[in-house]
PDB file of C-alpha atoms in Angstrom:
ATOM      1  CA  MET A   1      25.665  58.291  82.822  1.00 53.00           C
ATOM      2  CA  PRO A   2      25.923  56.774  79.308  1.00 70.00           C
ATOM      3  CA  ALA A   3      29.444  55.921  78.156  1.00 88.00           C
ATOM      4  CA  ILE A   4      31.192  58.389  75.851  1.00 94.00           C
ATOM      5  CA  LYS A   5      32.604  56.367  72.991  1.00 96.00           C
ATOM      6  CA  LYS A   6      32.414  58.734  70.036  1.00 97.00           C
ATOM      7  CA  ILE A   7      33.257  62.448  70.147  1.00 98.00           C
ATOM      8  CA  LEU A   8      33.245  65.225  67.550  1.00 98.00           C
ATOM      9  CA  VAL A   9      35.193  68.461  68.022  1.00 98.00           C
ATOM     10  CA  ILE A  10      34.221  71.339  65.696  1.00 98.00           C
ATOM     11  CA  ARG A  11      36.686  74.129  64.916  1.00 98.00           C
ATOM     12  CA  LEU A  12      36.428  75.245  61.291  1.00 97.00           C
ATOM     13  CA  SER A  13      39.343  77.714  61.413  1.00 95.00           C
ATOM     14  CA  SER A  14      41.980  78.928  61.793  1.00 94.00           C
ATOM     15  CA  PHE A  15      45.570  77.711  62.279  1.00 97.00           C
ATOM     16  CA  GLY A  16      46.156  79.190  65.724  1.00 97.00           C
ATOM     17  CA  ASP A  17      42.687  78.391  67.076  1.00 97.00           C
ATOM     18  CA  ILE A  18      43.038  74.776  66.015  1.00 98.00           C
ATOM     19  CA  VAL A  19      46.409  74.476  67.762  1.00 98.00           C
ATOM     20  CA  LEU A  20      44.805  75.923  70.893  1.00 98.00           C
ATOM     21  CA  SER A  21      42.311  73.040  70.790  1.00 98.00           C
ATOM     22  CA  PHE A  22      45.095  70.497  71.378  1.00 98.00           C
ATOM     23  CA  PRO A  23      44.959  70.707  75.220  1.00 97.00           C
ATOM     24  CA  LEU A  24      41.223  69.951  74.928  1.00 98.00           C
ATOM     25  CA  ILE A  25      41.876  66.964  72.685  1.00 98.00           C
ATOM     26  CA  LYS A  26      44.534  65.700  75.096  1.00 97.00           C
ATOM     27  CA  LYS A  27      42.102  65.974  77.998  1.00 97.00           C
ATOM     28  CA  LEU A  28      39.394  64.168  76.028  1.00 97.00           C
ATOM     29  CA  LYS A  29      41.849  61.341  75.437  1.00 96.00           C
ATOM     30  CA  GLU A  30      42.629  61.184  79.167  1.00 95.00           C
ATOM     31  CA  LYS A  31      39.005  61.278  80.331  1.00 95.00           C
ATOM     32  CA  PHE A  32      37.652  58.950  77.634  1.00 96.00           C
ATOM     33  CA  PRO A  33      40.653  56.742  76.720  1.00 94.00           C
ATOM     34  CA  GLY A  34      38.681  54.335  74.544  1.00 93.00           C
ATOM     35  CA  ALA A  35      36.716  56.966  72.674  1.00 97.00           C
ATOM     36  CA  GLU A  36      37.026  57.895  69.017  1.00 98.00           C
ATOM     37  CA  ILE A  37      37.791  61.632  68.663  1.00 98.00           C
ATOM     38  CA  ASP A  38      36.909  63.136  65.269  1.00 98.00           C
ATOM     39  CA  PHE A  39      37.621  66.723  64.220  1.00 98.00           C
ATOM     40  CA  LEU A  40      35.530  68.829  61.837  1.00 98.00           C
ATOM     41  CA  THR A  41      37.398  71.657  60.112  1.00 97.00           C
ATOM     42  CA  LYS A  42      38.091  73.121  56.680  1.00 97.00           C
ATOM     43  CA  LYS A  43      40.226  71.184  54.210  1.00 97.00           C
ATOM     44  CA  GLU A  44      42.920  73.863  54.226  1.00 97.00           C
ATOM     45  CA  TYR A  45      43.749  72.992  57.847  1.00 98.00           C
ATOM     46  CA  GLU A  46      44.296  69.285  57.243  1.00 98.00           C
ATOM     47  CA  GLU A  47      48.040  69.587  57.904  1.00 98.00           C
ATOM     48  CA  VAL A  48      47.445  71.296  61.238  1.00 98.00           C
ATOM     49  CA  ILE A  49      45.112  68.547  62.468  1.00 98.00           C
ATOM     50  CA  SER A  50      47.550  65.906  61.221  1.00 98.00           C
ATOM     51  CA  LEU A  51      49.989  67.101  63.898  1.00 98.00           C
ATOM     52  CA  ASN A  52      47.762  65.603  66.579  1.00 98.00           C
ATOM     53  CA  PRO A  53      47.903  61.795  66.856  1.00 97.00           C
ATOM     54  CA  ASP A  54      44.906  61.721  69.224  1.00 97.00           C
ATOM     55  CA  VAL A  55      42.513  62.700  66.426  1.00 98.00           C
ATOM     56  CA  SER A  56      40.915  59.530  65.050  1.00 97.00           C
ATOM     57  CA  SER A  57      39.396  60.978  61.873  1.00 97.00           C
ATOM     58  CA  LYS A  58      39.353  64.318  60.085  1.00 97.00           C
ATOM     59  CA  ILE A  59      36.067  65.535  58.630  1.00 97.00           C
ATOM     60  CA  PHE A  60      36.214  68.442  56.197  1.00 97.00           C
ATOM     61  CA  TRP A  61      33.542  71.095  56.014  1.00 95.00           C
ATOM     62  CA  ASN A  62      31.492  71.545  52.875  1.00 90.00           C
ATOM     63  CA  ASP A  63      28.568  73.870  52.281  1.00 81.00           C
ATOM     64  CA  SER A  64      26.228  71.197  51.007  1.00 73.00           C
ATOM     65  CA  SER A  65      23.004  70.321  52.808  1.00 77.00           C
ATOM     66  CA  GLY A  66      24.430  66.850  53.343  1.00 89.00           C
ATOM     67  CA  MET A  67      26.918  68.050  55.972  1.00 92.00           C
ATOM     68  CA  ARG A  68      24.351  67.936  58.764  1.00 92.00           C
ATOM     69  CA  LYS A  69      23.120  64.499  57.672  1.00 92.00           C
ATOM     70  CA  GLN A  70      26.701  63.243  57.579  1.00 93.00           C
ATOM     71  CA  ILE A  71      27.242  64.301  61.202  1.00 95.00           C
ATOM     72  CA  ARG A  72      23.915  62.820  62.307  1.00 94.00           C
ATOM     73  CA  LYS A  73      24.772  59.492  60.681  1.00 95.00           C
ATOM     74  CA  GLU A  74      27.902  59.163  62.846  1.00 95.00           C
ATOM     75  CA  LYS A  75      25.792  59.131  66.054  1.00 95.00           C
ATOM     76  CA  TYR A  76      28.223  61.003  68.281  1.00 97.00           C
ATOM     77  CA  ASP A  77      27.839  60.641  72.035  1.00 96.00           C
ATOM     78  CA  LEU A  78      29.366  64.090  72.550  1.00 97.00           C
ATOM     79  CA  ILE A  79      29.799  67.066  70.209  1.00 97.00           C
ATOM     80  CA  ILE A  80      32.015  69.955  71.301  1.00 98.00           C
ATOM     81  CA  ASP A  81      31.512  73.113  69.275  1.00 98.00           C
ATOM     82  CA  ILE A  82      34.473  75.421  69.864  1.00 98.00           C
ATOM     83  CA  HIS A  83      33.766  77.485  66.759  1.00 97.00           C
ATOM     84  CA  LYS A  84      30.256  78.601  67.688  1.00 94.00           C
ATOM     85  CA  ASN A  85      28.870  80.297  64.641  1.00 94.00           C
ATOM     86  CA  PHE A  86      25.773  79.661  62.556  1.00 93.00           C
ATOM     87  CA  ARG A  87      27.387  76.863  60.539  1.00 93.00           C
ATOM     88  CA  SER A  88      28.768  74.952  63.507  1.00 95.00           C
ATOM     89  CA  PHE A  89      25.452  75.368  65.346  1.00 94.00           C
ATOM     90  CA  TYR A  90      23.530  74.106  62.323  1.00 92.00           C
ATOM     91  CA  VAL A  91      25.498  70.878  61.892  1.00 93.00           C
ATOM     92  CA  SER A  92      25.530  70.062  65.610  1.00 94.00           C
ATOM     93  CA  PHE A  93      22.055  71.063  66.799  1.00 91.00           C
ATOM     94  CA  LEU A  94      20.084  67.965  67.911  1.00 90.00           C
ATOM     95  CA  ASN A  95      22.747  65.730  66.365  1.00 90.00           C
ATOM     96  CA  SER A  96      23.929  64.343  69.704  1.00 88.00           C
ATOM     97  CA  GLY A  97      22.573  63.713  73.163  1.00 85.00           C
ATOM     98  CA  LYS A  98      25.307  65.998  74.504  1.00 94.00           C
ATOM     99  CA  VAL A  99      26.413  69.187  72.734  1.00 95.00           C
ATOM    100  CA  ARG A 100      28.811  71.602  74.431  1.00 96.00           C
ATOM    101  CA  ARG A 101      29.710  75.062  73.111  1.00 96.00           C
ATOM    102  CA  TYR A 102      32.393  77.446  74.297  1.00 94.00           C
ATOM    103  CA  LYS A 103      31.766  80.972  75.508  1.00 91.00           C
ATOM    104  CA  LYS A 104      33.044  83.606  73.068  1.00 90.00           C
ATOM    105  CA  GLU A 105      32.362  86.740  75.166  1.00 92.00           C
ATOM    106  CA  ASN A 106      31.829  88.865  72.041  1.00 93.00           C
ATOM    107  CA  VAL A 107      29.849  91.510  73.944  1.00 96.00           C
ATOM    108  CA  LYS A 108      32.774  92.087  76.321  1.00 96.00           C
ATOM    109  CA  LYS A 109      35.148  92.335  73.357  1.00 96.00           C
ATOM    110  CA  PHE A 110      32.854  94.906  71.721  1.00 96.00           C
ATOM    111  CA  PHE A 111      32.783  97.133  74.813  1.00 97.00           C
ATOM    112  CA  LEU A 112      36.558  96.902  75.215  1.00 97.00           C
ATOM    113  CA  VAL A 113      37.285  97.767  71.562  1.00 97.00           C
ATOM    114  CA  LYS A 114      34.619 100.423  71.015  1.00 96.00           C
ATOM    115  CA  LEU A 115      34.345 102.066  74.445  1.00 95.00           C
ATOM    116  CA  LYS A 116      37.621 100.956  76.095  1.00 96.00           C
ATOM    117  CA  LEU A 117      35.462  99.599  78.894  1.00 96.00           C
ATOM    118  CA  SER A 118      36.644  96.287  80.322  1.00 95.00           C
ATOM    119  CA  LEU A 119      33.913  93.981  81.601  1.00 96.00           C
ATOM    120  CA  PHE A 120      36.378  91.123  82.016  1.00 95.00           C
ATOM    121  CA  LYS A 121      36.391  90.136  85.693  1.00 93.00           C
ATOM    122  CA  GLU A 122      38.823  87.365  84.831  1.00 94.00           C
ATOM    123  CA  ILE A 123      41.097  86.974  81.808  1.00 95.00           C
ATOM    124  CA  ILE A 124      40.575  83.426  80.588  1.00 96.00           C
ATOM    125  CA  PRO A 125      42.916  82.068  77.886  1.00 97.00           C
ATOM    126  CA  VAL A 126      41.205  80.627  74.820  1.00 97.00           C
ATOM    127  CA  TYR A 127      42.630  77.130  75.388  1.00 98.00           C
ATOM    128  CA  LYS A 128      40.972  77.172  78.852  1.00 97.00           C
ATOM    129  CA  LYS A 129      37.639  78.356  77.422  1.00 97.00           C
ATOM    130  CA  TYR A 130      37.780  75.299  75.187  1.00 98.00           C
ATOM    131  CA  LEU A 131      38.455  73.105  78.229  1.00 97.00           C
ATOM    132  CA  TYR A 132      35.516  74.664  80.074  1.00 96.00           C
ATOM    133  CA  THR A 133      33.211  72.920  77.606  1.00 96.00           C
ATOM    134  CA  LEU A 134      34.162  69.771  79.576  1.00 95.00           C
ATOM    135  CA  LYS A 135      33.462  71.305  82.975  1.00 92.00           C
ATOM    136  CA  ASP A 136      31.237  68.377  83.977  1.00 90.00           C
ATOM    137  CA  TYR A 137      34.251  66.076  83.737  1.00 92.00           C
ATOM    138  CA  LEU A 138      37.130  68.297  84.946  1.00 91.00           C
ATOM    139  CA  SER A 139      38.572  69.392  88.267  1.00 88.00           C
ATOM    140  CA  GLY A 140      41.584  71.273  89.663  1.00 84.00           C
ATOM    141  CA  SER A 141      44.717  70.852  87.551  1.00 89.00           C
ATOM    142  CA  ASP A 142      42.664  69.635  84.572  1.00 93.00           C
ATOM    143  CA  HIS A 143      42.402  73.297  83.529  1.00 93.00           C
ATOM    144  CA  GLU A 144      46.161  73.897  83.301  1.00 94.00           C
ATOM    145  CA  PHE A 145      47.918  74.463  79.987  1.00 96.00           C
ATOM    146  CA  THR A 146      49.553  71.259  78.740  1.00 94.00           C
ATOM    147  CA  LEU A 147      51.806  70.257  75.868  1.00 93.00           C
ATOM    148  CA  SER A 148      50.738  67.570  73.423  1.00 86.00           C
ATOM    149  CA  ASP A 149      52.859  64.819  71.920  1.00 92.00           C
ATOM    150  CA  LEU A 150      52.550  66.094  68.392  1.00 98.00           C
ATOM    151  CA  ASN A 151      53.429  64.151  65.281  1.00 97.00           C
ATOM    152  CA  PHE A 152      56.552  65.628  63.629  1.00 98.00           C
ATOM    153  CA  ASP A 153      60.236  64.789  63.176  1.00 97.00           C
ATOM    154  CA  ARG A 154      62.445  66.107  66.015  1.00 97.00           C
ATOM    155  CA  GLY A 155      65.736  65.805  64.092  1.00 97.00           C
ATOM    156  CA  ARG A 156      67.768  68.998  63.755  1.00 96.00           C
ATOM    157  CA  PHE A 157      68.219  70.550  60.300  1.00 94.00           C
ATOM    158  CA  THR A 158      71.451  72.249  61.424  1.00 94.00           C
ATOM    159  CA  ASP A 159      74.021  71.813  64.185  1.00 94.00           C
ATOM    160  CA  GLU A 160      74.100  75.584  64.718  1.00 95.00           C
ATOM    161  CA  THR A 161      72.044  77.222  67.435  1.00 97.00           C
ATOM    162  CA  TYR A 162      69.478  79.708  66.188  1.00 98.00           C
ATOM    163  CA  ILE A 163      66.415  81.707  67.096  1.00 98.00           C
ATOM    164  CA  VAL A 164      63.293  81.798  64.959  1.00 98.00           C
ATOM    165  CA  ILE A 165      61.622  85.048  63.957  1.00 98.00           C
ATOM    166  CA  SER A 166      58.195  85.013  62.330  1.00 98.00           C
ATOM    167  CA  PRO A 167      57.918  88.692  61.335  1.00 98.00           C
ATOM    168  CA  ALA A 168      54.643  88.733  59.408  1.00 97.00           C
ATOM    169  CA  SER A 169      50.966  88.604  60.290  1.00 96.00           C
ATOM    170  CA  ARG A 170      47.754  88.561  58.302  1.00 93.00           C
ATOM    171  CA  HIS A 171      46.826  92.031  59.594  1.00 96.00           C
ATOM    172  CA  PHE A 172      48.866  95.233  59.485  1.00 97.00           C
ATOM    173  CA  THR A 173      48.096  96.309  63.057  1.00 98.00           C
ATOM    174  CA  LYS A 174      49.385  92.967  64.376  1.00 98.00           C
ATOM    175  CA  THR A 175      52.677  93.222  62.461  1.00 98.00           C
ATOM    176  CA  TYR A 176      55.810  94.694  64.038  1.00 98.00           C
ATOM    177  CA  PRO A 177      57.473  96.975  61.431  1.00 98.00           C
ATOM    178  CA  LYS A 178      60.053  95.142  59.316  1.00 98.00           C
ATOM    179  CA  GLU A 179      62.516  98.020  59.739  1.00 98.00           C
ATOM    180  CA  LYS A 180      62.444  97.557  63.502  1.00 98.00           C
ATOM    181  CA  PHE A 181      63.021  93.820  63.114  1.00 98.00           C
ATOM    182  CA  VAL A 182      66.120  94.683  61.074  1.00 98.00           C
ATOM    183  CA  GLU A 183      67.296  97.037  63.824  1.00 97.00           C
ATOM    184  CA  PHE A 184      66.886  94.272  66.426  1.00 97.00           C
ATOM    185  CA  ILE A 185      68.452  91.457  64.374  1.00 97.00           C
ATOM    186  CA  ASN A 186      71.550  93.488  63.545  1.00 96.00           C
ATOM    187  CA  LYS A 187      72.292  93.724  67.279  1.00 95.00           C
ATOM    188  CA  LEU A 188      72.366  89.934  67.591  1.00 95.00           C
ATOM    189  CA  ASN A 189      75.411  87.719  67.275  1.00 91.00           C
ATOM    190  CA  GLY A 190      73.744  84.405  66.449  1.00 93.00           C
ATOM    191  CA  LYS A 191      71.877  82.837  63.559  1.00 97.00           C
ATOM    192  CA  VAL A 192      68.275  83.844  62.805  1.00 98.00           C
ATOM    193  CA  VAL A 193      65.811  81.664  60.909  1.00 98.00           C
ATOM    194  CA  LEU A 194      62.911  83.503  59.280  1.00 98.00           C
ATOM    195  CA  VAL A 195      59.599  81.670  58.825  1.00 98.00           C
ATOM    196  CA  GLY A 196      56.327  82.672  57.244  1.00 98.00           C
ATOM    197  CA  SER A 197      53.628  81.549  54.849  1.00 97.00           C
ATOM    198  CA  ASP A 198      53.778  81.439  51.056  1.00 96.00           C
ATOM    199  CA  THR A 199      51.778  84.675  50.757  1.00 97.00           C
ATOM    200  CA  GLU A 200      53.221  87.711  48.979  1.00 97.00           C
ATOM    201  CA  ASN A 201      52.932  89.757  52.180  1.00 97.00           C
ATOM    202  CA  ASP A 202      55.052  87.334  54.214  1.00 98.00           C
ATOM    203  CA  LYS A 203      57.663  86.908  51.471  1.00 98.00           C
ATOM    204  CA  VAL A 204      58.078  90.659  50.971  1.00 98.00           C
ATOM    205  CA  ILE A 205      58.688  91.170  54.698  1.00 98.00           C
ATOM    206  CA  CYS A 206      61.116  88.250  55.014  1.00 98.00           C
ATOM    207  CA  ASP A 207      63.003  89.202  51.827  1.00 98.00           C
ATOM    208  CA  TYR A 208      63.432  92.749  53.127  1.00 98.00           C
ATOM    209  CA  ILE A 209      64.834  91.506  56.424  1.00 98.00           C
ATOM    210  CA  GLN A 210      67.170  89.061  54.683  1.00 98.00           C
ATOM    211  CA  LYS A 211      68.570  91.798  52.428  1.00 98.00           C
ATOM    212  CA  ASN A 212      69.236  94.141  55.332  1.00 98.00           C
ATOM    213  CA  CYS A 213      70.581  91.717  57.946  1.00 97.00           C
ATOM    214  CA  HIS A 214      73.459  89.304  58.383  1.00 91.00           C
ATOM    215  CA  ASN A 215      73.425  85.649  59.418  1.00 93.00           C
ATOM    216  CA  ILE A 216      69.900  84.968  58.126  1.00 98.00           C
ATOM    217  CA  ILE A 217      68.343  81.720  56.924  1.00 98.00           C
ATOM    218  CA  ASN A 218      65.132  82.617  55.106  1.00 98.00           C
ATOM    219  CA  LEU A 219      62.674  79.691  55.093  1.00 98.00           C
ATOM    220  CA  CYS A 220      59.582  81.799  54.439  1.00 98.00           C
ATOM    221  CA  GLY A 221      57.142  79.891  52.227  1.00 98.00           C
ATOM    222  CA  LYS A 222      59.381  76.807  52.137  1.00 98.00           C
ATOM    223  CA  LEU A 223      57.996  74.758  55.040  1.00 98.00           C
ATOM    224  CA  ASN A 224      54.971  72.571  55.541  1.00 98.00           C
ATOM    225  CA  ILE A 225      53.361  72.513  58.999  1.00 98.00           C
ATOM    226  CA  LYS A 226      55.371  69.564  60.333  1.00 98.00           C
ATOM    227  CA  GLU A 227      58.617  71.090  59.082  1.00 98.00           C
ATOM    228  CA  LEU A 228      57.665  74.372  60.742  1.00 98.00           C
ATOM    229  CA  ALA A 229      57.024  72.535  64.024  1.00 98.00           C
ATOM    230  CA  ASN A 230      60.500  70.992  63.729  1.00 98.00           C
ATOM    231  CA  ILE A 231      62.182  74.364  63.153  1.00 98.00           C
ATOM    232  CA  LEU A 232      60.380  75.888  66.148  1.00 98.00           C
ATOM    233  CA  TYR A 233      61.072  72.894  68.401  1.00 98.00           C
ATOM    234  CA  ASN A 234      64.844  72.953  67.782  1.00 98.00           C
ATOM    235  CA  SER A 235      65.279  76.711  68.214  1.00 98.00           C
ATOM    236  CA  GLU A 236      66.545  78.568  71.282  1.00 97.00           C
ATOM    237  CA  TYR A 237      63.361  80.632  71.329  1.00 98.00           C
ATOM    238  CA  VAL A 238      60.776  82.075  68.951  1.00 98.00           C
ATOM    239  CA  MET A 239      59.939  85.731  68.323  1.00 98.00           C
ATOM    240  CA  CYS A 240      56.645  86.539  66.629  1.00 98.00           C
ATOM    241  CA  ASN A 241      53.574  88.742  66.470  1.00 98.00           C
ATOM    242  CA  ASP A 242      50.132  87.787  67.778  1.00 97.00           C
ATOM    243  CA  SER A 243      49.857  84.908  65.306  1.00 95.00           C
ATOM    244  CA  ALA A 244      49.525  81.138  64.909  1.00 97.00           C
ATOM    245  CA  VAL A 245      53.294  80.668  65.251  1.00 98.00           C
ATOM    246  CA  LEU A 246      52.987  81.822  68.865  1.00 98.00           C
ATOM    247  CA  HIS A 247      50.572  78.999  69.684  1.00 98.00           C
ATOM    248  CA  LEU A 248      52.391  76.301  67.721  1.00 98.00           C
ATOM    249  CA  SER A 249      55.675  77.265  69.407  1.00 98.00           C
ATOM    250  CA  GLU A 250      54.187  76.885  72.864  1.00 98.00           C
ATOM    251  CA  ALA A 251      52.454  73.655  71.845  1.00 98.00           C
ATOM    252  CA  VAL A 252      55.911  72.143  71.278  1.00 97.00           C
ATOM    253  CA  GLY A 253      57.190  73.615  74.559  1.00 97.00           C
ATOM    254  CA  LYS A 254      59.224  76.485  73.159  1.00 98.00           C
ATOM    255  CA  LYS A 255      59.725  79.864  74.808  1.00 98.00           C
ATOM    256  CA  VAL A 256      58.048  82.679  72.878  1.00 98.00           C
ATOM    257  CA  VAL A 257      58.849  86.381  72.740  1.00 98.00           C
ATOM    258  CA  ALA A 258      55.567  87.818  71.487  1.00 98.00           C
ATOM    259  CA  ILE A 259      54.888  91.330  70.183  1.00 98.00           C
ATOM    260  CA  PHE A 260      51.356  92.658  70.682  1.00 98.00           C
ATOM    261  CA  GLY A 261      50.118  95.836  69.022  1.00 98.00           C
ATOM    262  CA  SER A 262      46.408  96.392  68.436  1.00 97.00           C
ATOM    263  CA  THR A 263      45.284  93.356  70.454  1.00 97.00           C
ATOM    264  CA  VAL A 264      45.420  92.768  74.210  1.00 97.00           C
ATOM    265  CA  ARG A 265      45.601  90.057  76.870  1.00 96.00           C
ATOM    266  CA  GLU A 266      41.842  90.101  77.527  1.00 97.00           C
ATOM    267  CA  PHE A 267      41.156  88.412  74.178  1.00 97.00           C
ATOM    268  CA  GLY A 268      42.804  85.224  75.447  1.00 96.00           C
ATOM    269  CA  PHE A 269      45.625  84.701  72.967  1.00 97.00           C
ATOM    270  CA  PHE A 270      48.631  85.655  75.115  1.00 97.00           C
ATOM    271  CA  PRO A 271      51.455  83.137  75.752  1.00 98.00           C
ATOM    272  CA  GLN A 272      50.933  80.553  78.498  1.00 97.00           C
ATOM    273  CA  LEU A 273      54.402  79.168  79.248  1.00 97.00           C
ATOM    274  CA  LYS A 274      56.081  80.732  82.286  1.00 96.00           C
ATOM    275  CA  ASN A 275      59.307  81.561  80.429  1.00 96.00           C
ATOM    276  CA  SER A 276      57.532  83.265  77.513  1.00 98.00           C
ATOM    277  CA  LYS A 277      57.568  87.057  77.308  1.00 97.00           C
ATOM    278  CA  VAL A 278      55.382  89.797  75.821  1.00 98.00           C
ATOM    279  CA  PHE A 279      56.364  93.204  74.445  1.00 98.00           C
ATOM    280  CA  GLU A 280      53.512  95.733  74.368  1.00 98.00           C
ATOM    281  CA  ILE A 281      52.769  99.384  75.072  1.00 98.00           C
ATOM    282  CA  LYS A 282      50.257  99.038  77.895  1.00 95.00           C
ATOM    283  CA  ALA A 283      49.556 102.724  78.535  1.00 91.00           C
ATOM    284  CA  LEU A 284      48.099 103.553  75.114  1.00 96.00           C
ATOM    285  CA  GLN A 285      44.462 104.597  75.482  1.00 95.00           C
ATOM    286  CA  CYS A 286      43.683 103.588  71.881  1.00 97.00           C
ATOM    287  CA  ARG A 287      44.425  99.909  72.585  1.00 97.00           C
ATOM    288  CA  PRO A 288      42.731  97.696  71.640  1.00 98.00           C
ATOM    289  CA  CYS A 289      41.412  99.076  68.365  1.00 97.00           C
ATOM    290  CA  THR A 290      40.301  95.624  67.212  1.00 96.00           C
ATOM    291  CA  HIS A 291      40.035  92.055  68.480  1.00 92.00           C
ATOM    292  CA  ILE A 292      41.089  90.576  65.130  1.00 92.00           C
ATOM    293  CA  GLY A 293      43.342  93.031  63.300  1.00 94.00           C
ATOM    294  CA  ARG A 294      43.112  95.985  60.915  1.00 96.00           C
ATOM    295  CA  ASN A 295      44.645  96.878  57.549  1.00 96.00           C
ATOM    296  CA  GLU A 296      45.813 100.230  58.939  1.00 97.00           C
ATOM    297  CA  CYS A 297      46.099 102.138  62.184  1.00 98.00           C
ATOM    298  CA  PRO A 298      42.779 104.000  62.605  1.00 97.00           C
ATOM    299  CA  LEU A 299      44.609 106.989  64.148  1.00 97.00           C
ATOM    300  CA  GLY A 300      47.519 106.924  61.707  1.00 97.00           C
ATOM    301  CA  HIS A 301      50.358 106.885  64.263  1.00 97.00           C
ATOM    302  CA  PHE A 302      50.697 103.112  64.883  1.00 98.00           C
ATOM    303  CA  ARG A 303      52.299 103.836  68.251  1.00 98.00           C
ATOM    304  CA  CYS A 304      51.305 100.436  69.646  1.00 98.00           C
ATOM    305  CA  MET A 305      54.022  98.868  67.477  1.00 98.00           C
ATOM    306  CA  ARG A 306      56.386 101.699  66.576  1.00 98.00           C
ATOM    307  CA  GLU A 307      57.127 102.538  70.212  1.00 98.00           C
ATOM    308  CA  ILE A 308      58.108  98.967  71.129  1.00 98.00           C
ATOM    309  CA  GLN A 309      61.876  98.526  71.505  1.00 96.00           C
ATOM    310  CA  LEU A 310      62.982  94.902  71.445  1.00 96.00           C
ATOM    311  CA  THR A 311      65.932  93.998  73.649  1.00 90.00           C
ATOM    312  CA  VAL A 312      68.716  91.625  72.684  1.00 81.00           C
ATOM    313  CA  ASN A 313      68.495  89.637  75.923  1.00 77.00           C
ATOM    314  CA  SER A 314      64.879  88.667  75.213  1.00 66.00           C
TER     315      SER A 314
END
């Protein structure tokens, strides 16, 4: 078998999916210790990739016809496409002697969302689906979830103990109501650090919580990715929706209390650490109503989130 000396991993987006590729990158480093591992993604995710010291070079996607030629010129021994759409297929097809692509299972997702019919014989986490692209080289414990030695400062920003709450999400149906976060936080005794992106949606939610709660440090929109990793790493635990913060928290070994509304375990994005916990309303027949997220509850009641009662001893 020819030696693998140069590898390209393709994942164009997004934040959480890229973080979930880190166990794959770690395993590539273990199996091919002398190999160069490059990563193709969009420029906006440069900070996320910079967390991983095992990535040799970052390549940023552009829509020009030269993208495919650029990849071909590098002469990769192995290309791993864990994005698997038309663009990633186009730039990788016939550009390496070995191309591996992960299995998305979109048909099964469609039947589960539209007909509430589960064809999933086994629920496989997304990080493991990425690892399965290396099935020719893996065995036994190679498929287990692992932490990566990510590149960020571990120093504490405060001597106080605190929990982190990331209350926002890109989609309404994946966002626990801000009023219910307030209800939960006001039952706590300790410090709470709020995190979120610089979007108006995230800032509105975090500002509302800050105004209606005590003992809050609001860092929404004030952190870069490495600073966010630091805040998560030094916390007691992290509470969040089905979002990228969930995956980054577990990547740094932190317990997560995750809140799932319109999405379900079958999609592969549930927590992996044994001490992490999930709040969800399992019995609702309308779940899941989407595998990504919606701007509104299609039935208008939003019971999947409104009926969740968070407990203080999470």
